[in-house]
Every structure is written in structure tokens, then in C-alpha cells.
mmCIF file of C-alpha atoms in Angstrom:
data_model
loop_
_atom_site.group_PDB
_atom_site.id
_atom_site.type_symbol
_atom_site.label_atom_id
_atom_site.label_comp_id
_atom_site.label_asym_id
_atom_site.label_seq_id
_atom_site.Cartn_x
_atom_site.Cartn_y
_atom_site.Cartn_z
ATOM 1 C CA UNK A 1 113.632 126.935 102.860
ATOM 2 C CA UNK A 2 112.459 124.136 100.554
ATOM 3 C CA UNK A 3 109.608 126.187 99.157
ATOM 4 C CA UNK A 4 111.792 129.060 97.985
ATOM 5 C CA UNK A 5 113.860 126.658 95.925
ATOM 6 C CA UNK A 6 110.838 125.374 94.015
ATOM 7 C CA UNK A 7 109.256 128.832 93.847
ATOM 8 C CA UNK A 8 105.821 127.240 94.164
ATOM 9 C CA UNK A 9 103.204 129.013 96.216
ATOM 10 C CA UNK A 10 102.091 126.821 99.131
ATOM 11 C CA UNK A 11 98.566 126.536 97.724
ATOM 12 C CA UNK A 12 99.757 124.767 94.602
ATOM 13 C CA UNK A 13 101.601 122.194 96.719
ATOM 14 C CA UNK A 14 98.480 121.077 98.506
ATOM 15 C CA UNK A 15 96.357 121.139 95.361
ATOM 16 C CA UNK A 16 98.772 118.892 93.522
ATOM 17 C CA UNK A 17 99.052 116.252 96.219
ATOM 18 C CA UNK A 18 98.215 112.760 94.999
ATOM 19 C CA UNK A 19 95.025 111.283 96.457
ATOM 20 C CA UNK A 20 95.610 107.961 98.205
ATOM 21 C CA UNK A 21 92.457 105.895 98.814
ATOM 22 C CA UNK A 22 93.128 103.540 101.693
ATOM 23 C CA UNK A 23 91.638 101.046 104.128
ATOM 24 C CA UNK A 24 93.671 100.789 107.322
ATOM 25 C CA UNK A 25 93.648 97.009 107.816
ATOM 26 C CA UNK A 26 94.074 95.971 104.172
ATOM 27 C CA UNK A 27 97.581 94.510 103.720
ATOM 28 C CA UNK A 28 97.810 95.796 100.140
ATOM 29 C CA UNK A 29 97.034 99.343 101.309
ATOM 30 C CA UNK A 30 99.406 98.861 104.238
ATOM 31 C CA UNK A 31 102.416 98.010 102.101
ATOM 32 C CA UNK A 32 101.668 100.931 99.779
ATOM 33 C CA UNK A 33 101.481 103.294 102.775
ATOM 34 C CA UNK A 34 104.801 101.913 104.041
ATOM 35 C CA UNK A 35 106.464 102.758 100.711
ATOM 36 C CA UNK A 36 104.939 106.259 100.581
ATOM 37 C CA UNK A 37 106.233 106.858 104.128
ATOM 38 C CA UNK A 38 109.702 105.589 103.311
ATOM 39 C CA UNK A 39 109.851 107.762 100.193
ATOM 40 C CA UNK A 40 108.674 110.766 102.211
ATOM 41 C CA UNK A 41 106.028 111.638 99.628
ATOM 42 C CA UNK A 42 103.088 113.697 100.840
ATOM 43 C CA UNK A 43 99.676 112.415 99.783
ATOM 44 C CA UNK A 44 96.081 113.192 100.677
ATOM 45 C CA UNK A 45 94.949 110.033 102.432
ATOM 46 C CA UNK A 46 91.269 109.145 102.182
ATOM 47 C CA UNK A 47 90.235 106.332 104.517
ATOM 48 C CA UNK A 48 87.232 104.406 103.224
ATOM 49 C CA UNK A 49 85.096 101.455 104.281
ATOM 50 C CA UNK A 50 85.166 98.631 101.757
ATOM 51 C CA UNK A 51 81.527 97.835 102.536
ATOM 52 C CA UNK A 52 80.513 101.436 101.750
ATOM 53 C CA UNK A 53 82.649 102.677 98.871
ATOM 54 C CA UNK A 54 82.332 106.386 97.978
ATOM 55 C CA UNK A 55 81.278 107.325 94.437
ATOM 56 C CA UNK A 56 84.458 109.402 93.954
ATOM 57 C CA UNK A 57 86.561 106.325 94.729
ATOM 58 C CA UNK A 58 84.650 104.079 92.312
ATOM 59 C CA UNK A 59 84.824 106.801 89.681
ATOM 60 C CA UNK A 60 88.631 106.845 89.994
ATOM 61 C CA UNK A 61 88.869 103.041 90.019
ATOM 62 C CA UNK A 62 85.790 101.027 89.071
ATOM 63 C CA UNK A 63 87.325 97.760 90.244
ATOM 64 C CA UNK A 64 86.927 99.103 93.774
ATOM 65 C CA UNK A 65 89.972 97.672 95.573
ATOM 66 C CA UNK A 66 92.475 99.586 97.705
ATOM 67 C CA UNK A 67 94.979 101.081 97.461
ATOM 68 C CA UNK A 68 94.286 103.501 94.644
ATOM 69 C CA UNK A 69 96.447 106.574 94.019
ATOM 70 C CA UNK A 70 95.247 109.395 91.762
ATOM 71 C CA UNK A 71 98.082 111.563 90.456
ATOM 72 C CA UNK A 72 97.774 115.236 89.529
ATOM 73 C CA UNK A 73 98.135 114.417 85.809
ATOM 74 C CA UNK A 74 95.137 112.082 85.936
ATOM 75 C CA UNK A 75 97.114 108.835 86.122
ATOM 76 C CA UNK A 76 95.456 106.263 88.377
ATOM 77 C CA UNK A 77 97.549 103.561 90.089
ATOM 78 C CA UNK A 78 95.362 100.615 91.091
ATOM 79 C CA UNK A 79 97.877 98.004 92.291
ATOM 80 C CA UNK A 80 99.861 98.210 95.520
ATOM 81 C CA UNK A 81 103.020 97.058 93.744
ATOM 82 C CA UNK A 82 102.658 99.932 91.274
ATOM 83 C CA UNK A 83 102.159 102.395 94.124
ATOM 84 C CA UNK A 84 105.309 101.099 95.839
ATOM 85 C CA UNK A 85 107.318 101.430 92.615
ATOM 86 C CA UNK A 86 105.906 104.906 91.915
ATOM 87 C CA UNK A 87 106.826 106.196 95.380
ATOM 88 C CA UNK A 88 110.266 104.604 95.625
ATOM 89 C CA UNK A 89 111.273 105.493 92.071
ATOM 90 C CA UNK A 90 110.963 109.170 93.086
ATOM 91 C CA UNK A 91 112.823 108.864 96.351
ATOM 92 C CA UNK A 92 114.317 105.792 97.991
ATOM 93 C CA UNK A 93 116.409 107.003 100.942
ATOM 94 C CA UNK A 94 116.392 103.584 102.643
ATOM 95 C CA UNK A 95 117.397 101.624 99.538
ATOM 96 C CA UNK A 96 114.236 99.490 99.313
ATOM 97 C CA UNK A 97 114.739 98.996 95.579
ATOM 98 C CA UNK A 98 118.372 97.819 95.890
ATOM 99 C CA UNK A 99 117.238 94.189 95.780
ATOM 100 C CA UNK A 100 115.304 94.840 92.572
ATOM 101 C CA UNK A 101 118.314 96.412 90.904
ATOM 102 C CA UNK A 102 120.534 93.562 92.064
ATOM 103 C CA UNK A 103 118.168 90.763 91.121
ATOM 104 C CA UNK A 104 115.093 91.830 89.149
ATOM 105 C CA UNK A 105 114.068 88.252 88.279
ATOM 106 C CA UNK A 106 114.158 87.035 91.878
ATOM 107 C CA UNK A 107 112.254 90.147 92.994
ATOM 108 C CA UNK A 108 109.481 89.637 90.431
ATOM 109 C CA UNK A 109 109.236 85.900 91.188
ATOM 110 C CA UNK A 110 109.092 86.531 94.943
ATOM 111 C CA UNK A 111 106.338 89.149 94.618
ATOM 112 C CA UNK A 112 104.368 86.914 92.240
ATOM 113 C CA UNK A 113 104.569 83.995 94.694
ATOM 114 C CA UNK A 114 103.529 86.268 97.551
ATOM 115 C CA UNK A 115 100.558 87.804 95.737
ATOM 116 C CA UNK A 116 99.561 84.500 94.111
ATOM 117 C CA UNK A 117 99.934 81.255 96.057
ATOM 118 C CA UNK A 118 100.683 82.766 99.471
ATOM 119 C CA UNK A 119 97.726 85.167 99.353
ATOM 120 C CA UNK A 120 95.449 82.313 98.205
ATOM 121 C CA UNK A 121 96.582 80.112 101.113
ATOM 122 C CA UNK A 122 96.173 83.010 103.547
ATOM 123 C CA UNK A 123 92.621 83.840 102.424
ATOM 124 C CA UNK A 124 91.407 80.241 102.349
ATOM 125 C CA UNK A 125 93.079 79.443 105.674
ATOM 126 C CA UNK A 126 91.531 82.509 107.333
ATOM 127 C CA UNK A 127 88.065 82.243 105.840
ATOM 128 C CA UNK A 128 87.677 78.507 105.250
ATOM 129 C CA UNK A 129 88.189 77.854 108.954
ATOM 130 C CA UNK A 130 84.572 79.028 109.350
ATOM 131 C CA UNK A 131 82.989 76.496 107.003
ATOM 132 C CA UNK A 132 85.589 73.926 105.934
ATOM 133 C CA UNK A 133 88.144 73.149 108.660
ATOM 134 C CA UNK A 134 89.864 70.497 106.569
ATOM 135 C CA UNK A 135 90.513 72.880 103.671
ATOM 136 C CA UNK A 136 91.666 75.491 106.181
ATOM 137 C CA UNK A 137 94.375 73.171 107.502
ATOM 138 C CA UNK A 138 95.459 72.280 103.985
ATOM 139 C CA UNK A 139 95.910 75.958 103.136
ATOM 140 C CA UNK A 140 97.584 76.643 106.470
ATOM 141 C CA UNK A 141 100.129 73.940 105.555
ATOM 142 C CA UNK A 142 100.621 75.483 102.098
ATOM 143 C CA UNK A 143 101.277 78.906 103.583
ATOM 144 C CA UNK A 144 103.468 77.417 106.311
ATOM 145 C CA UNK A 145 105.729 75.780 103.717
ATOM 146 C CA UNK A 146 106.367 79.224 102.204
ATOM 147 C CA UNK A 147 106.912 80.783 105.641
ATOM 148 C CA UNK A 148 109.484 78.067 106.421
ATOM 149 C CA UNK A 149 111.334 79.174 103.249
ATOM 150 C CA UNK A 150 111.226 82.780 104.476
ATOM 151 C CA UNK A 151 112.645 81.621 107.810
ATOM 152 C CA UNK A 152 115.512 79.809 106.067
ATOM 153 C CA UNK A 153 116.349 82.972 104.114
ATOM 154 C CA UNK A 154 116.182 85.081 107.247
ATOM 155 C CA UNK A 155 118.583 82.656 108.943
ATOM 156 C CA UNK A 156 121.180 83.632 106.335
ATOM 157 C CA UNK A 157 120.695 87.419 106.467
ATOM 158 C CA UNK A 158 118.655 89.978 108.413
ATOM 159 C CA UNK A 159 116.107 90.729 105.680
ATOM 160 C CA UNK A 160 114.487 88.963 102.735
ATOM 161 C CA UNK A 161 115.915 91.822 100.662
ATOM 162 C CA UNK A 162 119.456 91.351 101.997
ATOM 163 C CA UNK A 163 121.408 93.064 104.750
ATOM 164 C CA UNK A 164 118.390 95.168 105.719
ATOM 165 C CA UNK A 165 114.683 95.182 105.066
ATOM 166 C CA UNK A 166 113.658 96.428 101.638
ATOM 167 C CA UNK A 167 110.994 95.927 98.987
ATOM 168 C CA UNK A 168 110.549 92.172 99.542
ATOM 169 C CA UNK A 169 110.255 92.535 103.317
ATOM 170 C CA UNK A 170 107.775 95.385 103.350
ATOM 171 C CA UNK A 171 105.716 93.828 100.559
ATOM 172 C CA UNK A 172 105.462 90.592 102.583
ATOM 173 C CA UNK A 173 105.240 91.738 106.215
ATOM 174 C CA UNK A 174 101.587 92.893 106.171
ATOM 175 C CA UNK A 175 100.543 89.483 104.790
ATOM 176 C CA UNK A 176 102.668 87.484 107.230
ATOM 177 C CA UNK A 177 101.120 89.574 110.016
ATOM 178 C CA UNK A 178 97.665 88.504 108.819
ATOM 179 C CA UNK A 179 98.699 84.865 108.637
ATOM 180 C CA UNK A 180 99.709 85.081 112.296
ATOM 181 C CA UNK A 181 96.473 86.837 113.323
ATOM 182 C CA UNK A 182 94.433 83.866 112.069
ATOM 183 C CA UNK A 183 95.830 81.753 114.944
ATOM 184 C CA UNK A 184 98.600 83.455 116.934
ATOM 185 C CA UNK A 185 99.134 80.562 119.358
ATOM 186 C CA UNK A 186 99.727 78.112 116.501
ATOM 187 C CA UNK A 187 101.901 80.602 114.576
ATOM 188 C CA UNK A 188 104.097 81.431 117.560
ATOM 189 C CA UNK A 189 104.641 77.715 118.264
ATOM 190 C CA UNK A 190 106.136 77.076 114.801
ATOM 191 C CA UNK A 191 109.916 76.520 114.555
ATOM 192 C CA UNK A 192 110.588 79.775 112.705
ATOM 193 C CA UNK A 193 112.830 81.779 115.065
ATOM 194 C CA UNK A 194 114.146 84.109 112.360
ATOM 195 C CA UNK A 195 110.697 84.800 110.927
ATOM 196 C CA UNK A 196 109.344 85.496 114.427
ATOM 197 C CA UNK A 197 112.177 87.953 115.107
ATOM 198 C CA UNK A 198 111.623 89.680 111.747
ATOM 199 C CA UNK A 199 107.844 90.001 112.198
ATOM 200 C CA UNK A 200 108.105 91.118 115.833
ATOM 201 C CA UNK A 201 110.650 93.815 114.962
ATOM 202 C CA UNK A 202 108.264 95.123 112.311
ATOM 203 C CA UNK A 203 105.255 95.140 114.643
ATOM 204 C CA UNK A 204 107.261 97.166 117.174
ATOM 205 C CA UNK A 205 108.723 99.547 114.582
ATOM 206 C CA UNK A 206 107.951 103.257 114.164
ATOM 207 C CA UNK A 207 107.207 102.502 110.474
ATOM 208 C CA UNK A 208 104.350 100.197 111.413
ATOM 209 C CA UNK A 209 102.982 102.649 113.998
ATOM 210 C CA UNK A 210 103.065 105.511 111.493
ATOM 211 C CA UNK A 211 101.001 103.656 108.879
ATOM 212 C CA UNK A 212 98.462 102.227 111.349
ATOM 213 C CA UNK A 213 97.035 105.429 112.806
ATOM 214 C CA UNK A 214 93.239 105.480 112.836
ATOM 215 C CA UNK A 215 91.609 108.129 110.666
ATOM 216 C CA UNK A 216 87.974 109.140 110.347
ATOM 217 C CA UNK A 217 86.291 107.738 107.259
ATOM 218 C CA UNK A 218 86.411 110.181 104.342
ATOM 219 C CA UNK A 219 83.107 111.802 103.322
ATOM 220 C CA UNK A 220 82.315 113.607 100.064
ATOM 221 C CA UNK A 221 83.442 117.222 100.472
ATOM 222 C CA UNK A 222 86.077 116.437 103.124
ATOM 223 C CA UNK A 223 89.731 117.231 102.781
ATOM 224 C CA UNK A 224 91.696 114.037 103.163
ATOM 225 C CA UNK A 225 94.379 113.641 105.799
ATOM 226 C CA UNK A 226 97.905 114.858 105.044
ATOM 227 C CA UNK A 227 99.963 111.663 105.088
ATOM 228 C CA UNK A 228 102.483 110.882 106.395
ATOM 229 C CA UNK A 229 101.597 113.202 109.268
ATOM 230 C CA UNK A 230 105.149 114.037 110.250
ATOM 231 C CA UNK A 231 107.776 114.357 107.589
ATOM 232 C CA UNK A 232 110.487 113.400 110.051
ATOM 233 C CA UNK A 233 112.950 112.850 107.237
ATOM 234 C CA UNK A 234 113.059 116.601 106.524
ATOM 235 C CA UNK A 235 113.899 117.573 110.086
ATOM 236 C CA UNK A 236 116.588 114.911 110.432
ATOM 237 C CA UNK A 237 118.179 116.069 107.155
ATOM 238 C CA UNK A 238 118.223 119.658 108.398
ATOM 239 C CA UNK A 239 119.846 118.501 111.619
ATOM 240 C CA UNK A 240 122.532 116.696 109.669
ATOM 241 C CA UNK A 241 123.248 119.774 107.600
ATOM 242 C CA UNK A 242 123.512 121.821 110.794
ATOM 243 C CA UNK A 243 126.007 119.485 112.403
ATOM 244 C CA UNK A 244 128.207 119.240 109.316
ATOM 245 C CA UNK A 245 128.351 123.038 108.969
ATOM 246 C CA UNK A 246 129.022 123.713 112.667
#
């Protein structure tokens, strides 16, 4: 019955869907997909290979990094944080932005530290291990110091965002996952019980599964994939309505 309310013909709905350029394993694209899923916003997902970027993608965003979201009005969002804010500002059923409303300064500082120093340590740790083992260990230690801070926060409450996971958690989790992948045996041996619990719960969550499906690479002329595939939120809302009426 949603469509009758808006009075839009179905065709217009699909035409107006934002285009979301994505690369499955990229943590920036991952956190943007998580926010789009949480908000329940339908987008046309176009999976690309970063080593073979389509012309249409580079036309939308010459800097050539994912995620990129093209809106119907021609606006182009080129930063994952902007995509998260765009999605959640329209619909935030799980309260991801509560932490930002409560403490905007802490939120901005946390995200800056994550995308600045932590990302630098992560990249150099992961990639320097190939050619400069000493530098790799230095950067591992730098990242580990920040992860120990996360663990201390998670000892006090279930999420970095507060009583439940929110913006800070889902912005950070894809990067912490990558830090672990660089050397899982070392990571799992660190004295971070709360961080381990938090990461493991995410890796086993339906949210993670729903944003990590494998899609064929988009080719010029293809329709993208409707994402998220199942709008489970709609059906659960209908069920709730049914039970309250009956």
C-alpha cells in the first residue's frame, strides 16, 4: 500500500533511485552500505573493480574512489561519511545518529582520528610488511594503541556509540576488521576482550552478511543491483501493525 500513498507510478521509483558505486571489500564502501541498509533506502548498486574503473564512474567522480552516490538531482556524494549522513538523516530507525546529537564534538573527533591516524597505521602496517617489516611493526603498535582505547571504551558500555552500536561503531568496524585480517593470530592474542567480542558480533551479524554479498561487476549498459536486496524493515513494520490492530 506504500505506493498508493505517494501516488508515484512504479517506473518513476526505479528511475529516481540513487546510483551507489561500490567495491565490496573497500571498508569505506562497506560502512556506507551499512548505513544505507540501516536507513532502508533503496539504491542501484554498481559493483566496480578499482583496477578497471568504468568511464561513467569517473565521469560522476573524477577522483575515482568508492563509495560514490549519485542522487536524482545531480548531487554527487564522494565521501563515505557524507553517504552515511545522507542516508541516516532521511531515516534512522536504529538511532545511529543519537551519539552525534548527544556529543557532536566527540563524534567528529572520533571519526577524524579513525580516518586519519588509524587508517594511516592500518595501511602502512598492512602494506609495509611486504617491504619494510620494521615500519610495519611501528604502525601496528600505533594502531594497537588506538584499539586498546576502543577496548577500554567497550569495557564501559556495549558500543562505542553508547548502549548500542551506532555511527561510531559502524564507521569503525570495517577498518578494525581489516586490521585483524593483516595478522589474525597476533590480533586475537591481544588483551582486548571487549573489542574481540564487539568485532566478532559484527562479523556474525545479519547486517554484515547483507552488505557483503558478491555481485557481478557492473558493465556499461547494465542495470545495477537493487540494494539492499530485501527490505526486511517494511515487512516487519507491517507485521507490527497487524499485531497491534488484531
